[in-house]
C-alpha positions as semicolon CSV with decimal commas, in nm:
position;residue;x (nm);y (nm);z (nm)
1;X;1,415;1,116;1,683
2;X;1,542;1,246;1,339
3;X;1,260;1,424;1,261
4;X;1,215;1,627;1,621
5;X;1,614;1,699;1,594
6;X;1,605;1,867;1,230
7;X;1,329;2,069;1,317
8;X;1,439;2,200;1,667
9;X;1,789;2,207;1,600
10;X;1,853;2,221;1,253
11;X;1,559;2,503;1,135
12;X;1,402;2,659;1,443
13;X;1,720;2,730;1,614
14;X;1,897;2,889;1,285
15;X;1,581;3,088;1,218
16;X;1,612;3,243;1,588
17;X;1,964;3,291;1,544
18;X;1,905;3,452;1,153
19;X;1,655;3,666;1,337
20;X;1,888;3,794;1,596
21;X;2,149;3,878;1,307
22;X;1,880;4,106;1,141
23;X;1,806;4,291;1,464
24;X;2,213;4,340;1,513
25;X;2,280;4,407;1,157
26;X;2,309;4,838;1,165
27;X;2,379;4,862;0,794
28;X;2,015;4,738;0,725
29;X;1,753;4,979;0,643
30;X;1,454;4,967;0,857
31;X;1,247;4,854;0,598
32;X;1,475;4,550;0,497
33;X;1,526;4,453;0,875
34;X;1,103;4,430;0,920
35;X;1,093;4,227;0,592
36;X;1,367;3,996;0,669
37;X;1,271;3,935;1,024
38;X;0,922;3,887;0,928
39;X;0,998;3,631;0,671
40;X;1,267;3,432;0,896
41;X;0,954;3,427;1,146
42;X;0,692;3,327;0,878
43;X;0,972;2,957;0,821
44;X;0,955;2,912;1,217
45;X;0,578;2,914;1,220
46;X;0,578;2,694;0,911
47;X;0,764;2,493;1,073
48;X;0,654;2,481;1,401
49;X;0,297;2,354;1,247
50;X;0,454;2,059;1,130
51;X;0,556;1,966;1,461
52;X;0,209;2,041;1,626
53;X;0,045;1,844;1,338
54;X;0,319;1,546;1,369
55;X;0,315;1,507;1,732
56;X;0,052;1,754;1,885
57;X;0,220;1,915;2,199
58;X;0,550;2,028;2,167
59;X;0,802;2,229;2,407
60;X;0,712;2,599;2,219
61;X;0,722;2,866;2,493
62;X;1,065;2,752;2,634
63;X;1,217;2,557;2,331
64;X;1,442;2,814;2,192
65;X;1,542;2,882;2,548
66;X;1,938;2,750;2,605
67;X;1,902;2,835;2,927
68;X;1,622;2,568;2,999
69;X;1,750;2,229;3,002
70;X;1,398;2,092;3,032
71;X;1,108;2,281;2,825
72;X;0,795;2,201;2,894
73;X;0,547;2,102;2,660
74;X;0,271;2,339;2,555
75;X;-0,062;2,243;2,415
76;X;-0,113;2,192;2,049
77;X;-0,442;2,392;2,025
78;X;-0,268;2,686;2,213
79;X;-0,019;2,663;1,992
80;X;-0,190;2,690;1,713
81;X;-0,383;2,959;1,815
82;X;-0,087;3,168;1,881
83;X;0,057;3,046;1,540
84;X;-0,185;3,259;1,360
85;X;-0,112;3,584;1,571
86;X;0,212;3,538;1,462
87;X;0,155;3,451;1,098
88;X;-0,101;3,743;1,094
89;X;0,190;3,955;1,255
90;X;0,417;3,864;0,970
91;X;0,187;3,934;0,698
92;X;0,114;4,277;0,833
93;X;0,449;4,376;0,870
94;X;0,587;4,260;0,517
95;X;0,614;4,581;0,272
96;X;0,613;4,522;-0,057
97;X;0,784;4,879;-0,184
98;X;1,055;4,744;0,030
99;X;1,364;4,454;-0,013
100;X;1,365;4,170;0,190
101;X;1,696;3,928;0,159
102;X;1,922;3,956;-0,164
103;X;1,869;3,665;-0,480
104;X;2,137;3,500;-0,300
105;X;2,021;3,441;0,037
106;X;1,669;3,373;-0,040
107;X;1,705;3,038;-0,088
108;X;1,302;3,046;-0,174
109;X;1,237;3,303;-0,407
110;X;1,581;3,382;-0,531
111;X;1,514;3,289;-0,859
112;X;1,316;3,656;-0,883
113;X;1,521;3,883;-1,008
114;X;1,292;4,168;-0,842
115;X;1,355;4,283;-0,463
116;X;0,957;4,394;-0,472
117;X;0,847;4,100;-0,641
118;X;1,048;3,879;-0,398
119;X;0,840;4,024;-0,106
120;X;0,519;4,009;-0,290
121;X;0,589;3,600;-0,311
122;X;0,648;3,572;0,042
123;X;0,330;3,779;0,074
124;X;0,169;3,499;-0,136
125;X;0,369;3,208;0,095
126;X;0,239;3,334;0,363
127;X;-0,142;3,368;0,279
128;X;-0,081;3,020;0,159
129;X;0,035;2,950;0,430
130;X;-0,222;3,039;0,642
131;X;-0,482;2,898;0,385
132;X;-0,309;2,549;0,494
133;X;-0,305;2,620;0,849
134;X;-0,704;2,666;0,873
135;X;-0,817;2,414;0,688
136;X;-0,618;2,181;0,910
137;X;-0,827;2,355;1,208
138;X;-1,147;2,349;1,006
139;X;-1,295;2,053;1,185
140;X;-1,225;2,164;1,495
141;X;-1,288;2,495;1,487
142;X;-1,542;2,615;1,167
143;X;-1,541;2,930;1,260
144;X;-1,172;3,052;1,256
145;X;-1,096;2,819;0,979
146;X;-1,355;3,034;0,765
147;X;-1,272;3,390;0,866
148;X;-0,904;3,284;0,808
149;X;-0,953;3,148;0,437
150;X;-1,166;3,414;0,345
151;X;-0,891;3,701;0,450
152;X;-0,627;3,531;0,305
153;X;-0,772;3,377;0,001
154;X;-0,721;3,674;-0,239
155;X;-0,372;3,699;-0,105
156;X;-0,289;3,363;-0,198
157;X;-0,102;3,153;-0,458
158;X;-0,265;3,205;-0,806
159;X;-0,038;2,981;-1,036
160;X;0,216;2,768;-1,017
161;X;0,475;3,102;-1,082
162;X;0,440;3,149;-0,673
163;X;0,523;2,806;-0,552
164;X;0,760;2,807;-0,292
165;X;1,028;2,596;-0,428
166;X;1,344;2,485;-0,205
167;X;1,594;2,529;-0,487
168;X;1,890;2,276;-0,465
169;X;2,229;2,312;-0,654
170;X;2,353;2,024;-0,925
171;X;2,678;2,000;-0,770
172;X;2,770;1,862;-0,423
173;X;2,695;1,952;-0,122
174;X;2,386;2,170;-0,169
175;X;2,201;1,842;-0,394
176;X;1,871;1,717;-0,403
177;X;1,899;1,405;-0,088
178;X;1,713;1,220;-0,296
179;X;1,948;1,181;-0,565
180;X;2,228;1,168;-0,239
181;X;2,011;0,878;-0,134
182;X;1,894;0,686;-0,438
183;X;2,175;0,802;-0,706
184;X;2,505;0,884;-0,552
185;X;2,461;0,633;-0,266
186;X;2,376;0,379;-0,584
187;X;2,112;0,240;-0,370
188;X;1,878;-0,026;-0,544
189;X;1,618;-0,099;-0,217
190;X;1,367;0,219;-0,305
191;X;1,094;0,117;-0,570
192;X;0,693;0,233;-0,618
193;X;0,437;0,134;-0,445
194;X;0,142;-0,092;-0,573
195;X;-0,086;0,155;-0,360
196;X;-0,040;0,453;-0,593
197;X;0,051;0,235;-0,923
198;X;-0,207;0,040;-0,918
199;X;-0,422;0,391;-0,872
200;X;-0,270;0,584;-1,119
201;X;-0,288;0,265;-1,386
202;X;-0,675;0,212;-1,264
203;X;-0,710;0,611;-1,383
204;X;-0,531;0,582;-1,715
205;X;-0,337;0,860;-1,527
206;X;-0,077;1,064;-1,744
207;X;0,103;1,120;-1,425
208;X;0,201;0,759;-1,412
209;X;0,506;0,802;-1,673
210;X;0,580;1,140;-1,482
211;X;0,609;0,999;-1,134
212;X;0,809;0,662;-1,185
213;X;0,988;0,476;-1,438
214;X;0,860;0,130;-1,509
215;X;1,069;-0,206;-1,427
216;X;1,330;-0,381;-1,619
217;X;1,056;-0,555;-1,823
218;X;0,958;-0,204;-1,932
219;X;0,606;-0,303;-1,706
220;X;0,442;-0,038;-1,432
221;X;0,417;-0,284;-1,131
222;X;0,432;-0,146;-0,782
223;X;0,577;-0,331;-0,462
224;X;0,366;-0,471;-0,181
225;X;0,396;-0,243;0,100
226;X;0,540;-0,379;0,416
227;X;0,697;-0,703;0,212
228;X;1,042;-0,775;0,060
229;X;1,081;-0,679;-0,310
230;X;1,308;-0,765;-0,572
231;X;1,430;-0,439;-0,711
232;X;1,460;-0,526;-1,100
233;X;1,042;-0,666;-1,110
234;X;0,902;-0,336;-0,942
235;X;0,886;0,060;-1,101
236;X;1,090;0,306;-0,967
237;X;1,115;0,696;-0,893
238;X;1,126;0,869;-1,222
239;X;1,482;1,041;-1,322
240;X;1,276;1,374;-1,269
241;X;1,243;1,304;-0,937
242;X;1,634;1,199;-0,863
243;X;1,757;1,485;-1,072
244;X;2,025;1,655;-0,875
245;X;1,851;1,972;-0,868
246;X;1,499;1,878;-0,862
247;X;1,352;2,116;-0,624
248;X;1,153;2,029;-0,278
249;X;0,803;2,204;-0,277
250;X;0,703;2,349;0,027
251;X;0,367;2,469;-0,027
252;X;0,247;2,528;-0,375
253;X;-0,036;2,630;-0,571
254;X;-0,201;2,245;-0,649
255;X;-0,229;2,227;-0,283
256;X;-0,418;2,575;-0,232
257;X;-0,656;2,512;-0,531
258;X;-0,734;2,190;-0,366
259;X;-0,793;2,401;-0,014
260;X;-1,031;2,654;-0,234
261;X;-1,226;2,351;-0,341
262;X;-1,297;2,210;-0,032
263;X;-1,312;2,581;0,113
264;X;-1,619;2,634;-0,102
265;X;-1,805;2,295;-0,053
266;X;-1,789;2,414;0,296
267;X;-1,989;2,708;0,235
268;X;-1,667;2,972;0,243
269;X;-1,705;3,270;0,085
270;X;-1,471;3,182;-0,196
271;X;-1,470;3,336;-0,552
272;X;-1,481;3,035;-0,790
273;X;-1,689;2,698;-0,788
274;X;-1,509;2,395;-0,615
275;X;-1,497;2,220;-0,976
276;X;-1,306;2,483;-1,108
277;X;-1,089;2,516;-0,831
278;X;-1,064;2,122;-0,833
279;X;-0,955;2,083;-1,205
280;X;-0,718;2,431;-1,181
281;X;-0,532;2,162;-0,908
282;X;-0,528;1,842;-1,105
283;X;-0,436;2,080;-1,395
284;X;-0,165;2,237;-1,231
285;X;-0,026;1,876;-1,115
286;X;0,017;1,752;-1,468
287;X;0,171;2,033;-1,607
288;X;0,451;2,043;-1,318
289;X;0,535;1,706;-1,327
290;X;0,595;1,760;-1,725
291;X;0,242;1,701;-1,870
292;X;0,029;1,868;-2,109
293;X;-0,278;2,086;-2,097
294;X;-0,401;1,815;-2,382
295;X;-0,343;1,570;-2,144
296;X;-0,522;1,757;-1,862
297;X;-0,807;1,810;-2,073
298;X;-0,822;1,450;-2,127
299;X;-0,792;1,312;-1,775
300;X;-1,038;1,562;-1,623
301;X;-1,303;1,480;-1,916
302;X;-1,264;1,098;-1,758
303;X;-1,587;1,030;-1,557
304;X;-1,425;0,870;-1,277
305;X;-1,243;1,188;-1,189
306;X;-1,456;1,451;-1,351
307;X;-1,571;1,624;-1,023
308;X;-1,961;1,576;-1,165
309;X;-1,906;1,240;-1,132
310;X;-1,624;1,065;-0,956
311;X;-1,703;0,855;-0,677
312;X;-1,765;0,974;-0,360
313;X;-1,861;1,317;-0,195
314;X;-1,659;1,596;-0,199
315;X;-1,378;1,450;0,091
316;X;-1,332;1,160;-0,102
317;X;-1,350;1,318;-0,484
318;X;-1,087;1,619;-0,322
319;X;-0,890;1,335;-0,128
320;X;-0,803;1,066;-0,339
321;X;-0,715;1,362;-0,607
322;X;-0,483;1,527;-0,408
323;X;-0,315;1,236;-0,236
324;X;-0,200;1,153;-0,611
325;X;-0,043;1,518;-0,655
326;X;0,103;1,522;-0,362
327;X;0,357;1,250;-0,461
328;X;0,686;1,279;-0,361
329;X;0,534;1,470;-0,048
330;X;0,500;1,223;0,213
331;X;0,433;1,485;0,534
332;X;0,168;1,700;0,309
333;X;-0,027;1,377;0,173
334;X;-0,004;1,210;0,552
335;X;-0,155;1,532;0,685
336;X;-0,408;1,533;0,423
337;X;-0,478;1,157;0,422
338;X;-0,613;1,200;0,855
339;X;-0,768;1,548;0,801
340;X;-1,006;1,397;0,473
341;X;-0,982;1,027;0,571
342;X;-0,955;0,967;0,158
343;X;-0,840;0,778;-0,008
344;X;-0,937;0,463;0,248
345;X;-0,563;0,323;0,233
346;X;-0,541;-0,060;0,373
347;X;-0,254;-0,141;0,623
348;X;0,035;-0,371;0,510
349;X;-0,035;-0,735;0,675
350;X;0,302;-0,669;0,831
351;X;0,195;-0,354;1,023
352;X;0,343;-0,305;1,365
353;X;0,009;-0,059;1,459
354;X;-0,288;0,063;1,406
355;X;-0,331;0,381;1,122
356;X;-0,076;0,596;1,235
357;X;-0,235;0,989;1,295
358;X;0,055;1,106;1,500
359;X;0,496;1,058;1,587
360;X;0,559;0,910;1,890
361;X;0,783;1,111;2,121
362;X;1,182;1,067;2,040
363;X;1,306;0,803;2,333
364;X;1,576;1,137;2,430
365;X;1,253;1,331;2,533
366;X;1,152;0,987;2,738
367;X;1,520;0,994;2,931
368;X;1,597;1,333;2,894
369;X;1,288;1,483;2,997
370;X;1,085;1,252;3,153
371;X;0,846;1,445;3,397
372;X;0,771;1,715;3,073
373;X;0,771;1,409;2,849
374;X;0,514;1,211;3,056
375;X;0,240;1,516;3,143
376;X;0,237;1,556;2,775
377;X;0,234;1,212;2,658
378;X;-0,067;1,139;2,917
379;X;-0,247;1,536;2,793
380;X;-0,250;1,428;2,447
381;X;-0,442;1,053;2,521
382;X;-0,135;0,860;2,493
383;X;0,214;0,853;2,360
384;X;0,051;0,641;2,066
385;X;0,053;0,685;1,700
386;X;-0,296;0,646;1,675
387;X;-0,397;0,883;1,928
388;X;-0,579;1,146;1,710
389;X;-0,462;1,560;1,736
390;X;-0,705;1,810;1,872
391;X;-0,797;1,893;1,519
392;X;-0,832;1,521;1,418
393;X;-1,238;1,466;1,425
394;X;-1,347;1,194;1,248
């Protein structure tokens, strides 16, 4: 219910109304206006395929509509499809010898001092972007999912400089939520997880120290999922990661190395070896999470996570590699988790379903509207969360 709200309401709807500013503001150049309004379309489709990928059909054609009380829902793999005409739209229209929103109201990139060099990152974003948005598609559709790395792959993120970085203030109200959540709400009922502890300490991973802070023994123990914990025995979040200001990632480059790597083991016409590509990623992690390249060099050398010879084939090796840098990233590492199937993660014995590969519909789309709501729920195989998405294969 939360989630669907945000996104419609909160995001989508201020991105159509930012858009319909640009096209009524008359002191813009013409240049500015295409760069602004292609960039405040580039965040709808972004997040438009988190919805498709979180519930699979959505209302799309008449969401935005006020004047439709009842939207109906349009298929995910249409959707999609028009997704990338838009994205491609975007990417064509952005012009790098022109501005695009001030320092101030990029709330992105505003940390470049450069107007150019502001559009050039959402240039990057966007190829990114895309990058993401085919591989998703890759099992479903080879074809597309190929043609569309290989055009935007040069385009793309090439170090950890163009991460798209949701910058948040140290003073109230523009904080981090987690630190709203965990720190100024002095919560004590959020603590690690054995899954990923006991991973990380199985891995002699340096990331372990980065990601959480150990319990009041001083000892890295994680929680047991789906079971009552005692706050004080159990690791928690690292002060990083509460920080007022710590910064929410929305697509970075550890994510689009990872993409190159399995790009390439899928015969793409990528420049690069999946290895490289692989250990640029797990590099990359490290070092934003506060690590070292010596450390880097020593976890990669490790021969249960040197690509040569860490378990598995490439799904698996790629998988369980980028489920651990995508901490902190719960959407990303779900998506990632049913598109790979690695790592094999084992339900809590107090788990109300099977593995969950989709939202159910909020109960105001049940009530609210019910004929739209049950065509859809019945299109996509049932308003279950383990009914697999159209791009969901294996």
């Amino acid at each position: 219910q939360v989630w669907w709200g945000r996104f419609y309401r909160d995001i989508l709807v201020d991105l159509k109304e930012a858009k319909r500013l640009i096209a009524a503001d008359i002191t813009l150049a013409e240049a500015t206006r295409k760069n602004q309004t292609a960039i405040a379309d580039i965040m709808q489709v972004y997040t438009y395929t988190i919805l498709i990928n979180t519930f699979g059909d959505i209302p799309y054609t008449e969401a935005l509509d006020y004047t439709i009380l009842n939207p109906k829902y349009d298929d995910s793999k249409t959707v999609s499809d028009d997704l990338f005409s838009r994205l491609n739209a975007d990417i064509a229209a952005l012009n790098v010898a022109g501005s695009g929103f001030d320092a101030k109201s990029d709330l992105v990139y505003g940390n470049i001092a450069s107007e150019t060099a502001r559009v050039n990152a959402w240039v990057k974003f966007a190829n990114a972007l895309k990058i993401r948005m085919a591989m998703v598609i890759v099992d479903a559709d080879a074809a597309k999912s190929k043609t569309a790395v290989e055009e935007a792959d040069q385009k793309a993120f090439t170090s950890a400089t163009d991460n798209a970085l949701f910058l948040y203030s140290k003073t109230t109200p523009n904080t981090n939520p987690i630190w709203v959540d965990l720190i100024q709400s002095n919560r004590q009922d959020f603590i690690a997880g054995s899954t990923l502890v006991n991973k990380l300490k199985s891995l002699n991973d340096p990331r372990l120290s980065l990601f959480f802070k150990p319990n009041d023994a001083g000892v890295y123990e994680g929680g047991t999922l789906g079971s009552n914990n005692t706050f004080s025995n159990y690791a928690k979040v690292s002060d990083r990661v509460t920080a007022p200001d710590f910064p929410a990632i929305l697509l970075d480059y550890v994510e689009t190395e990872f993409y190159r790597a399995e790009a390439v083991e899928r015969g793409f016409a990528i420049t690069g070896s999946a290895a490289a590509h692989y250990n640029n990623a797990i590099r990359a992690s490290i070092l934003y999470w506060g690590g070292t390249n010596a450390m880097a060099d020593d976890y990669l050398l490790k021969p249960e996570v040197a690509y040569a010879t860490a378990t598995g084939n490439y799904k698996e090796k790629i998988g369980t590699q980028k489920w651990i840098a995508l901490n902190n990233r719960g959407y990303e590492a779900w998506l990632e988790v049913r598109r790979l199937d690695y790592p094999k993660l084992v339900a809590p014995a107090t788990a109300k379903s099977g593995f969950p590969n989709r939202f159910a519909y909020p109960s105001n789309e049940q009530t609210l509207n019910k004929a739209n709501y049950t065509d859809a729920a019945a299109k996509v195989g049932g308003d279950k969360v383990e009914t697999k998405l159209f791009w969901d294969k294996n």
